[in-house]
Amino acid sequence: MQVSDCIFCKIAQREIPSEIVYEDDEILAFKDIQPLAPVHLVIIPKIHLRSLNEVNPEHERLIGHIFGVICRLAEELGVAATGYRVVTNTGTDGGQVVGHLHFHLLGGQALEAKIG
Ligand code: AMP
Ligand code: ZN
């Protein structure tokens, strides 16, 4: 299920380039184009869900899978021991810019303790 004007759907379809670090049938992880930390990945489901607001019980296994892959990537990228942050901006007040559900994985430096 692809949306033609969605930048992350286009990345998943290889219609625009990105630095992909992980892919399987259901999800994709790529480097954020404007990294906010030494490690900054964006992890997306391949299906177009606009935000967490569209997640329902049928997606529970998919969301669990995403978090499992995030944990593995954090290990592989060497930030699991030092620590990292997973962020999902949702909607306008949440600061979401790209309207395709995604999870930021940030690490490789001490992140600001503040949230919000
Ligand atoms: P958000 O504010 O949570 O919607 O974050 C969207 C993120 O997508 C930002 O951190 C952008 O830098 C990132 N981004 C936008 N376009 C691209 C792209 N073509 N390749 C990689 N990351 C992107
Ligand atoms: Zn999309």
Coordinates of N, CA and C and ligand atoms in Angstrom, one line a residue:
M1 N 0.9 -1.2 0.0 CA 0.0 0.0 0.0 C 0.9 1.2 0.0
Q2 N 1.1 1.8 -1.2 CA 1.9 3.0 -1.3 C 1.1 4.2 -1.6
V3 N 1.6 5.4 -1.1 CA 1.0 6.7 -1.3 C 1.9 7.5 -2.2
S4 N 1.4 8.0 -3.3 CA 2.3 8.5 -4.4 C 3.1 9.7 -4.0
D5 N 2.5 10.6 -3.1 CA 3.2 11.8 -2.7 C 3.9 11.7 -1.4
C6 N 4.1 10.4 -0.9 CA 4.8 10.2 0.4 C 6.3 9.9 0.2
I7 N 7.1 10.8 0.8 CA 8.5 10.7 0.6 C 9.0 9.3 1.2
F8 N 8.5 8.8 2.2 CA 9.0 7.5 2.8 C 8.5 6.3 2.0
C9 N 7.3 6.4 1.4 CA 6.9 5.4 0.5 C 7.8 5.4 -0.7
K10 N 8.2 6.6 -1.2 CA 9.1 6.6 -2.3 C 10.5 6.0 -2.0
I11 N 11.0 6.3 -0.7 CA 12.2 5.6 -0.3 C 12.1 4.1 -0.3
A12 N 10.9 3.6 0.2 CA 10.7 2.2 0.2 C 10.7 1.6 -1.2
Q13 N 10.1 2.4 -2.1 CA 10.0 1.9 -3.5 C 11.3 2.2 -4.3
R14 N 12.3 2.7 -3.7 CA 13.6 3.1 -4.3 C 13.4 4.2 -5.4
E15 N 12.3 5.0 -5.2 CA 12.1 6.1 -6.2 C 12.9 7.3 -5.8
I16 N 13.3 7.4 -4.6 CA 14.3 8.4 -4.2 C 15.4 7.7 -3.4
P17 N 16.6 8.1 -3.5 CA 17.7 7.4 -2.9 C 17.8 7.6 -1.4
S18 N 18.3 6.7 -0.7 CA 18.5 6.8 0.8 C 19.6 5.8 1.2
E19 N 20.2 6.0 2.3 CA 21.2 5.0 2.8 C 20.5 4.0 3.7
I20 N 20.1 2.9 3.0 CA 19.3 1.9 3.7 C 20.3 1.0 4.5
V21 N 19.9 0.8 5.8 CA 20.8 0.0 6.7 C 20.1 -1.4 7.0
Y22 N 18.8 -1.5 6.8 CA 18.1 -2.7 7.1 C 16.9 -2.8 6.3
E23 N 16.5 -3.9 5.8 CA 15.3 -4.1 5.1 C 14.8 -5.5 5.2
D24 N 13.5 -5.7 5.4 CA 12.8 -7.0 5.3 C 11.5 -6.8 4.6
D25 N 10.7 -7.8 4.6 CA 9.4 -7.7 3.8 C 8.5 -6.6 4.4
E26 N 8.6 -6.3 5.6 CA 7.7 -5.4 6.3 C 8.2 -4.0 6.7
I27 N 9.5 -3.9 6.9 CA 10.1 -2.7 7.4 C 11.4 -2.3 6.7
L28 N 11.7 -1.0 6.9 CA 12.9 -0.5 6.3 C 13.6 0.5 7.3
A29 N 14.9 0.5 7.4 CA 15.6 1.4 8.3 C 16.7 2.1 7.4
F30 N 16.7 3.4 7.5 CA 17.7 4.2 6.7 C 18.2 5.4 7.5
K31 N 19.3 5.9 7.0 CA 19.9 7.0 7.7 C 19.1 8.3 7.5
D32 N 18.9 9.0 8.6 CA 18.2 10.3 8.5 C 19.1 11.3 7.7
I33 N 18.5 12.0 6.8 CA 19.2 12.9 5.9 C 19.8 14.1 6.7
Q34 N 19.2 14.4 7.8 CA 19.7 15.6 8.6 C 19.9 15.1 10.0
P35 N 21.0 14.3 10.2 CA 21.1 13.6 11.5 C 21.3 14.6 12.7
L36 N 20.6 14.2 13.8 CA 20.7 15.0 15.0 C 21.6 14.4 16.0
A37 N 22.2 13.3 15.7 CA 23.2 12.6 16.6 C 24.1 11.7 15.7
P38 N 25.2 11.3 16.2 CA 26.1 10.4 15.4 C 25.4 9.2 14.8
V39 N 24.5 8.6 15.5 CA 23.6 7.6 15.0 C 22.2 8.1 14.9
H40 N 21.7 8.2 13.7 CA 20.3 8.7 13.6 C 19.7 8.0 12.4
L41 N 18.9 6.9 12.8 CA 18.2 6.2 11.8 C 16.7 6.5 11.8
V42 N 16.0 6.3 10.7 CA 14.6 6.3 10.6 C 14.1 4.9 10.3
I43 N 13.2 4.4 11.1 CA 12.7 3.1 10.9 C 11.2 3.2 10.5
I44 N 10.8 2.6 9.4 CA 9.4 2.7 8.9 C 8.8 1.3 8.6
P45 N 7.5 1.2 8.8 CA 6.8 0.1 8.2 C 6.6 0.4 6.7
K46 N 6.7 -0.6 5.8 CA 6.5 -0.4 4.4 C 5.1 0.0 4.1
I47 N 4.1 -0.4 4.8 CA 2.7 0.0 4.6 C 2.6 1.5 5.0
H48 N 1.8 2.2 4.3 CA 1.6 3.6 4.6 C 0.6 3.8 5.8
L49 N 1.1 4.0 7.0 CA 0.3 4.4 8.1 C 0.7 5.9 8.4
R50 N -0.3 6.8 8.5 CA 0.1 8.2 8.6 C 0.8 8.5 9.9
S51 N 0.5 7.8 11.0 CA 1.1 8.1 12.3 C 0.6 7.0 13.3
L52 N 1.1 7.2 14.5 CA 0.6 6.2 15.5 C -0.9 6.2 15.6
N53 N -1.5 7.3 15.3 CA -3.0 7.4 15.3 C -3.7 6.4 14.5
E54 N -3.0 5.9 13.5 CA -3.6 4.9 12.6 C -3.3 3.4 13.0
V55 N -2.5 3.3 14.0 CA -2.1 2.0 14.5 C -3.3 1.4 15.3
N56 N -3.7 0.1 14.9 CA -4.7 -0.5 15.6 C -4.3 -2.0 15.9
P57 N -5.1 -2.7 16.6 CA -4.7 -4.1 17.1 C -4.1 -5.0 16.0
E58 N -4.5 -4.8 14.7 CA -4.0 -5.6 13.7 C -2.5 -5.3 13.4
H59 N -2.0 -4.2 13.9 CA -0.6 -3.9 13.6 C 0.3 -4.2 14.8
E60 N -0.2 -4.8 15.8 CA 0.5 -5.1 17.0 C 1.8 -5.9 16.7
R61 N 1.7 -6.9 15.9 CA 2.8 -7.7 15.6 C 3.9 -6.9 14.8
L62 N 3.4 -6.1 13.9 CA 4.3 -5.3 13.1 C 5.1 -4.3 14.0
I63 N 4.4 -3.7 14.9 CA 5.0 -2.7 15.8 C 6.0 -3.4 16.7
G64 N 5.7 -4.6 17.2 CA 6.6 -5.4 18.0 C 7.9 -5.8 17.2
H65 N 7.6 -6.1 15.9 CA 8.7 -6.4 15.0 C 9.7 -5.2 14.8
I66 N 9.1 -4.1 14.6 CA 9.9 -2.8 14.5 C 10.8 -2.6 15.7
F67 N 10.2 -2.8 16.9 CA 11.0 -2.6 18.1 C 12.1 -3.6 18.2
G68 N 11.8 -4.9 17.8 CA 12.8 -5.9 17.8 C 14.0 -5.6 16.9
V69 N 13.7 -5.0 15.7 CA 14.7 -4.7 14.8 C 15.5 -3.5 15.3
I70 N 14.8 -2.5 15.9 CA 15.5 -1.3 16.5 C 16.5 -1.8 17.6
C71 N 16.1 -2.7 18.4 CA 17.0 -3.3 19.4 C 18.3 -3.9 18.8
R72 N 18.1 -4.7 17.7 CA 19.2 -5.3 17.0 C 20.1 -4.3 16.3
L73 N 19.5 -3.3 15.7 CA 20.3 -2.2 15.1 C 21.1 -1.5 16.1
A74 N 20.5 -1.2 17.3 CA 21.2 -0.5 18.3 C 22.5 -1.3 18.7
E75 N 22.3 -2.6 18.8 CA 23.5 -3.5 19.1 C 24.5 -3.4 18.0
E76 N 24.0 -3.5 16.8 CA 25.0 -3.6 15.6 C 25.7 -2.2 15.5
L77 N 25.0 -1.2 15.8 CA 25.7 0.2 15.6 C 26.5 0.6 16.8
G78 N 26.5 -0.3 17.8 CA 27.3 0.0 19.0 C 26.8 1.0 20.0
V79 N 25.5 1.2 20.0 CA 25.0 2.2 21.0 C 24.1 1.5 22.1
A80 N 24.0 0.2 22.0 CA 23.1 -0.4 23.0 C 23.6 -0.2 24.4
A81 N 24.9 -0.4 24.5 CA 25.5 -0.3 25.9 C 25.6 1.1 26.4
T82 N 25.9 2.0 25.5 CA 26.0 3.4 25.9 C 24.6 4.1 26.1
G83 N 23.6 3.6 25.3 CA 22.3 4.1 25.4 C 21.8 4.8 24.2
Y84 N 20.5 4.9 24.0 CA 20.0 5.5 22.8 C 18.5 5.9 23.1
R85 N 17.9 6.6 22.2 CA 16.6 7.1 22.3 C 15.7 6.7 21.1
V86 N 14.5 6.3 21.3 CA 13.6 6.0 20.2 C 12.4 7.0 20.3
V87 N 12.2 7.7 19.2 CA 11.2 8.8 19.2 C 10.2 8.6 18.1
T88 N 8.9 8.8 18.4 CA 7.9 8.9 17.3 C 7.1 10.1 17.4
N89 N 7.4 11.1 16.6 CA 6.6 12.3 16.6 C 5.3 12.0 16.0
T90 N 4.2 12.5 16.6 CA 2.9 12.2 16.1 C 2.1 13.5 16.0
G91 N 1.7 13.8 14.8 CA 0.8 15.0 14.5 C 1.5 16.3 14.7
T92 N 0.7 17.3 14.5 CA 1.3 18.7 14.5 C 1.9 19.0 15.8
D93 N 1.3 18.9 16.9 CA 1.9 19.2 18.2 C 3.1 18.3 18.6
G94 N 3.1 17.1 18.0 CA 4.2 16.2 18.2 C 5.4 16.5 17.4
G95 N 5.2 17.5 16.5 CA 6.4 17.8 15.6 C 6.6 16.9 14.4
Q96 N 5.5 16.2 14.0 CA 5.7 15.3 12.9 C 5.6 16.0 11.6
V97 N 6.7 15.8 10.8 CA 6.8 16.5 9.5 C 6.4 15.6 8.4
V98 N 6.9 14.4 8.4 CA 6.6 13.4 7.3 C 5.5 12.5 7.8
G99 N 4.4 12.5 7.0 CA 3.2 11.8 7.4 C 3.1 10.4 7.0
H100 N 4.2 9.7 7.4 CA 4.3 8.2 7.3 C 4.9 7.8 8.6
L101 N 4.2 6.9 9.3 CA 4.7 6.5 10.6 C 6.2 6.1 10.6
H102 N 6.9 6.7 11.5 CA 8.3 6.4 11.6 C 8.9 6.5 13.0
F103 N 10.0 5.8 13.2 CA 10.6 5.8 14.6 C 12.0 6.3 14.4
H104 N 12.4 7.3 15.1 CA 13.8 7.8 15.1 C 14.6 7.0 16.1
L105 N 15.8 6.5 15.7 CA 16.7 5.9 16.6 C 17.9 6.8 16.7
L106 N 18.2 7.4 17.9 CA 19.2 8.4 18.1 C 20.2 7.9 19.1
G107 N 21.5 8.0 18.8 CA 22.5 7.6 19.8 C 23.9 8.0 19.4
G108 N 24.8 7.6 20.2 CA 26.2 7.9 19.8 C 26.8 9.1 20.5
Q109 N 25.9 9.7 21.3 CA 26.3 10.8 22.2 C 25.3 10.9 23.3
A110 N 25.7 11.7 24.3 CA 24.8 11.9 25.4 C 23.7 12.8 24.9
L111 N 22.5 12.4 24.9 CA 21.4 13.2 24.4 C 20.8 14.1 25.6
E112 N 20.3 15.2 25.2 CA 19.7 16.1 26.3 C 18.6 15.3 27.1
A113 N 18.7 15.4 28.4 CA 17.8 14.7 29.2 C 16.3 15.1 29.0
K114 N 16.2 16.3 28.6 CA 14.8 16.9 28.5 C 14.0 16.2 27.4
I115 N 12.8 16.0 27.6 CA 11.8 15.5 26.5 C 10.7 16.6 26.5
G116 N 10.4 17.0 25.2 CA 9.3 17.9 25.1 C 9.8 19.4 25.1
Ligands
AMP1 P1 9.6 13.9 11.8 O1 9.8 15.4 12.2 O2 9.5 13.0 12.9 O3 8.4 13.8 10.8 O4 10.9 13.5 11.1 C1 11.1 13.3 9.7 C2 12.5 13.0 9.5 O5 12.7 12.5 8.2 C3 13.5 14.2 9.7 O6 14.4 13.9 10.7 C4 14.1 14.4 8.3 O7 15.5 14.8 8.4 C5 14.0 13.0 7.8 N1 14.0 12.9 6.3 C6 13.2 13.7 5.5 N2 13.5 13.4 4.2 C7 14.4 12.4 4.2 C8 15.1 11.6 3.2 N3 14.8 11.8 1.9 N4 16.0 10.7 3.6 C9 16.2 10.5 4.9 N5 15.6 11.2 5.9 C10 14.7 12.1 5.6
ZN2 ZN 4.1 6.6 3.0

